[in-house]
């Protein structure tokens, strides 16, 4: 059965810390992996990854994919309270369908 | 600006009633999706559509139906609401193949409570 598993389920850190969020998956017909940030409402897009070993970076956030294992990580450096959110990992398979993980809830304390 | 809207934002209904949740997008996207989000389950796909008159079942489609009569709208109907359908429902849309990231643009969500 196809699945996407995120870890940890929740995380509490202090401002300035670096965090690593994990997403492993078992999905047939893998096409790409996407990361979203959800702050009490609709998820918003962060990154899309299709190739192993190529890091995507946006400010303090970065992500990389390993298709061999397979998994992806999302790193956030110098965390801020505004980074507090649920981070969702989604795997696109077949044409344009997605499996979502259950998310990692990040709480950044001042 | 293009957007995707959902209505109502909150709904309380009784068991057995038919309920329709609206989703409207102005992105001109062919692909539209309905998800439900429950604690511990993330987002689960209910139904999806790749274009007008096209509808497909997702992983949790029992008790739900959709119709696609135009590009902009994909209403979700709960034929006979059950307490197990209490959830937050998200509508999303995305571009078709060959253009960009396939990222999905999500609506603000509808919180449905079935009593």
Short mmCIF file of C-alpha atoms in Angstrom, two decimals:
data_model
loop_
_atom_site.label_atom_id
_atom_site.label_comp_id
_atom_site.label_asym_id
_atom_site.label_seq_id
_atom_site.Cartn_x
_atom_site.Cartn_y
_atom_site.Cartn_z
CA UNK A 1 0.00 0.00 0.00
CA UNK A 2 1.30 3.41 -0.96
CA UNK A 3 2.12 5.71 1.92
CA UNK A 4 3.91 8.87 2.99
CA UNK A 5 5.28 9.05 6.53
CA UNK A 6 6.53 12.21 8.19
CA UNK A 7 8.60 12.48 11.33
CA UNK A 8 8.63 13.73 13.93
CA UNK A 9 4.91 14.29 14.43
CA UNK A 10 5.63 17.40 16.46
CA UNK A 11 8.63 19.42 17.48
CA UNK A 12 9.23 22.27 19.92
CA UNK A 13 12.32 24.41 19.49
CA UNK A 14 13.55 27.86 20.45
CA UNK A 15 14.20 30.73 18.12
CA UNK A 16 17.56 30.39 16.42
CA UNK A 17 17.57 26.60 16.46
CA UNK A 18 17.96 24.53 13.29
CA UNK A 19 15.38 21.83 12.59
CA UNK A 20 15.21 18.92 10.17
CA UNK A 21 11.88 17.46 9.14
CA UNK A 22 11.71 14.06 7.51
CA UNK A 23 9.46 12.55 4.87
CA UNK A 24 9.75 8.95 3.73
CA UNK A 25 7.50 7.39 1.15
CA UNK A 26 6.54 4.20 -0.61
CA UNK A 27 4.66 5.21 -3.72
CA UNK A 28 4.44 3.53 -7.09
CA UNK A 29 4.74 5.72 -10.18
CA UNK A 30 6.54 8.46 -8.26
CA UNK A 31 6.65 11.76 -10.12
CA UNK A 32 7.73 14.41 -7.60
CA UNK A 33 7.69 15.39 -3.95
CA UNK A 34 6.29 18.68 -2.70
CA UNK A 35 6.55 20.45 0.65
CA UNK A 36 3.80 22.71 1.97
CA UNK A 37 3.48 24.96 5.01
CA UNK A 38 0.10 25.11 6.76
CA UNK A 39 -0.60 27.88 9.25
CA UNK A 40 -4.11 27.30 10.59
CA UNK A 41 -5.63 27.51 7.15
CA UNK A 42 -4.82 26.47 3.60
CA UNK A 43 -1.46 24.84 2.83
CA UNK A 44 0.96 27.02 0.87
CA UNK A 45 3.59 25.66 -1.48
CA UNK A 46 7.27 25.64 -0.50
CA UNK A 47 9.26 23.34 -2.77
CA UNK A 48 8.99 20.72 -5.47
CA UNK A 49 11.68 18.06 -5.82
CA UNK A 50 12.04 15.62 -8.66
CA UNK A 51 15.73 14.68 -8.80
CA UNK A 52 17.90 13.12 -6.14
CA UNK A 53 20.68 15.16 -4.60
CA UNK A 54 19.67 18.56 -5.89
CA UNK A 55 18.99 20.95 -3.05
CA UNK A 56 16.20 23.46 -3.31
CA UNK A 57 16.69 26.58 -1.21
CA UNK A 58 14.57 29.55 -0.27
CA UNK A 59 15.97 31.83 2.39
CA UNK A 60 16.37 29.83 5.58
CA UNK A 61 14.53 26.82 4.18
CA UNK A 62 16.11 24.11 2.11
CA UNK A 63 15.09 20.66 0.97
CA UNK A 64 16.62 17.67 -0.71
CA UNK A 65 15.38 14.39 -2.12
CA UNK A 66 16.91 10.92 -2.07
CA UNK A 67 14.98 8.70 -4.47
CA UNK A 68 17.05 5.65 -3.62
CA UNK A 69 16.08 5.38 0.05
CA UNK A 70 13.51 7.06 -0.64
CA UNK A 71 12.99 10.14 1.51
CA UNK A 72 13.21 13.90 1.65
CA UNK A 73 14.24 16.34 4.35
CA UNK A 74 13.24 19.91 4.96
CA UNK A 75 15.74 22.03 6.88
CA UNK A 76 14.97 25.30 8.57
CA UNK A 77 17.91 27.25 9.94
CA UNK A 78 17.79 30.12 12.46
CA UNK A 79 14.13 29.38 13.19
CA UNK A 80 11.72 32.21 13.97
CA UNK A 81 8.34 32.19 15.68
CA UNK A 82 6.79 32.78 12.25
CA UNK A 83 8.02 29.35 11.21
CA UNK A 84 5.53 27.77 13.61
CA UNK A 85 3.19 25.73 11.42
CA UNK A 86 2.38 22.25 10.23
CA UNK A 87 4.70 21.16 7.42
CA UNK A 88 3.18 18.76 4.93
CA UNK A 89 4.96 16.47 2.55
CA UNK A 90 3.10 15.34 -0.58
CA UNK A 91 4.12 12.84 -3.22
CA UNK A 92 2.75 13.20 -6.73
CA UNK A 93 2.10 9.91 -8.49
CA UNK A 94 0.59 8.87 -11.79
CA UNK A 95 -0.55 11.93 -13.72
CA UNK A 96 -1.50 14.43 -11.09
CA UNK A 97 -2.59 12.78 -7.87
CA UNK A 98 -1.03 13.25 -4.48
CA UNK A 99 -0.52 11.32 -1.28
CA UNK A 100 -0.04 13.59 1.71
CA UNK A 101 1.76 12.77 4.93
CA UNK A 102 0.10 13.58 8.24
CA UNK A 103 2.43 16.51 8.77
CA UNK A 104 4.99 17.69 11.31
CA UNK A 105 3.77 20.33 13.73
CA UNK A 106 6.59 22.77 14.48
CA UNK A 107 6.35 25.13 17.44
CA UNK A 108 9.08 27.76 17.67
CA UNK A 109 9.23 29.45 21.07
CA UNK A 110 10.69 32.93 21.59
CA UNK B 1 -5.86 38.26 -8.64
CA UNK B 2 -6.77 34.66 -9.28
CA UNK B 3 -8.02 32.75 -6.29
CA UNK B 4 -9.84 29.69 -5.07
CA UNK B 5 -12.78 30.13 -2.72
CA UNK B 6 -14.91 27.76 -0.69
CA UNK B 7 -18.32 28.19 0.86
CA UNK B 8 -19.59 27.92 3.43
CA UNK B 9 -16.55 28.29 5.68
CA UNK B 10 -18.35 26.61 8.57
CA UNK B 11 -21.33 24.29 8.47
CA UNK B 12 -23.22 22.34 11.09
CA UNK B 13 -25.66 19.75 9.84
CA UNK B 14 -27.58 16.76 11.12
CA UNK B 15 -26.99 13.13 10.37
CA UNK B 16 -28.77 12.01 7.22
CA UNK B 17 -29.04 15.41 5.56
CA UNK B 18 -27.60 16.14 2.13
CA UNK B 19 -24.91 18.79 2.17
CA UNK B 20 -23.13 20.52 -0.70
CA UNK B 21 -19.83 22.33 -0.30
CA UNK B 22 -18.91 24.81 -3.01
CA UNK B 23 -15.51 25.36 -4.57
CA UNK B 24 -14.80 28.07 -7.13
CA UNK B 25 -11.45 28.89 -8.75
CA UNK B 26 -10.46 31.68 -11.09
CA UNK B 27 -7.05 30.25 -12.00
CA UNK B 28 -8.54 28.61 -15.10
CA UNK B 29 -7.00 25.34 -13.95
CA UNK B 30 -8.22 22.10 -15.48
CA UNK B 31 -7.39 20.02 -12.41
CA UNK B 32 -9.47 20.30 -9.24
CA UNK B 33 -9.40 18.21 -6.08
CA UNK B 34 -11.29 17.71 -2.85
CA UNK B 35 -9.51 16.60 0.32
CA UNK B 36 -10.51 16.06 3.89
CA UNK B 37 -8.14 16.73 6.74
CA UNK B 38 -8.44 14.89 10.03
CA UNK B 39 -6.05 14.79 12.96
CA UNK B 40 -3.43 12.11 12.41
CA UNK B 41 -4.39 11.49 8.77
CA UNK B 42 -3.10 14.51 6.93
CA UNK B 43 -4.95 15.31 3.71
CA UNK B 44 -6.85 12.50 2.06
CA UNK B 45 -8.14 12.68 -1.48
CA UNK B 46 -11.92 12.38 -1.87
CA UNK B 47 -12.56 13.13 -5.55
CA UNK B 48 -10.75 14.84 -8.35
CA UNK B 49 -11.38 16.15 -11.85
CA UNK B 50 -9.06 16.74 -14.78
CA UNK B 51 -11.54 18.78 -16.76
CA UNK B 52 -15.17 19.51 -17.54
CA UNK B 53 -17.37 16.41 -17.31
CA UNK B 54 -14.46 14.42 -15.86
CA UNK B 55 -14.69 13.15 -12.28
CA UNK B 56 -12.75 10.42 -10.48
CA UNK B 57 -12.82 8.75 -7.09
CA UNK B 58 -10.01 9.25 -4.63
CA UNK B 59 -8.99 7.11 -1.69
CA UNK B 60 -11.93 8.07 0.58
CA UNK B 61 -14.81 8.65 -1.84
CA UNK B 62 -17.58 6.62 -0.16
CA UNK B 63 -20.53 8.84 0.72
CA UNK B 64 -19.36 11.74 -1.46
CA UNK B 65 -20.00 12.82 -5.03
CA UNK B 66 -18.84 15.63 -7.31
CA UNK B 67 -19.83 17.07 -10.65
CA UNK B 68 -17.89 19.27 -13.05
CA UNK B 69 -20.08 21.27 -15.42
CA UNK B 70 -17.59 24.10 -15.99
CA UNK B 71 -13.91 24.84 -15.45
CA UNK B 72 -14.39 27.05 -12.39
CA UNK B 73 -16.52 24.93 -10.05
CA UNK B 74 -16.32 21.53 -8.39
CA UNK B 75 -19.08 21.17 -5.77
CA UNK B 76 -18.78 18.33 -3.28
CA UNK B 77 -21.99 16.65 -2.12
CA UNK B 78 -22.43 14.49 0.94
CA UNK B 79 -25.43 12.38 0.01
CA UNK B 80 -26.44 11.51 3.58
CA UNK B 81 -24.17 13.12 6.13
CA UNK B 82 -22.65 10.90 8.81
CA UNK B 83 -20.77 11.81 11.98
CA UNK B 84 -17.65 10.21 10.48
CA UNK B 85 -17.71 12.97 7.86
CA UNK B 86 -17.07 15.66 10.45
CA UNK B 87 -13.84 17.14 9.15
CA UNK B 88 -12.16 20.09 7.49
CA UNK B 89 -12.58 19.99 3.72
CA UNK B 90 -10.10 21.59 1.34
CA UNK B 91 -10.57 22.21 -2.33
CA UNK B 92 -7.48 22.61 -4.53
CA UNK B 93 -6.65 23.25 -8.15
CA UNK B 94 -3.54 22.87 -10.27
CA UNK B 95 -2.25 23.35 -13.77
CA UNK B 96 -2.22 20.55 -16.29
CA UNK B 97 0.79 18.55 -17.40
CA UNK B 98 3.95 20.12 -18.72
CA UNK B 99 3.65 23.48 -17.05
CA UNK B 100 5.51 24.17 -13.85
CA UNK B 101 5.51 22.45 -10.54
CA UNK B 102 2.06 20.83 -10.37
CA UNK B 103 1.70 22.66 -7.08
CA UNK B 104 -1.84 22.72 -5.83
CA UNK B 105 -3.48 25.98 -4.82
CA UNK B 106 -5.74 25.41 -1.86
CA UNK B 107 -8.93 27.10 -0.81
CA UNK B 108 -9.39 28.33 2.78
CA UNK B 109 -11.23 25.21 3.86
CA UNK B 110 -14.73 24.37 5.11
CA UNK B 111 -15.17 23.08 8.64
CA UNK B 112 -18.10 20.66 8.61
CA UNK B 113 -19.67 19.29 11.76
CA UNK B 114 -22.25 16.51 11.53
CA UNK B 115 -24.30 16.11 14.71
#
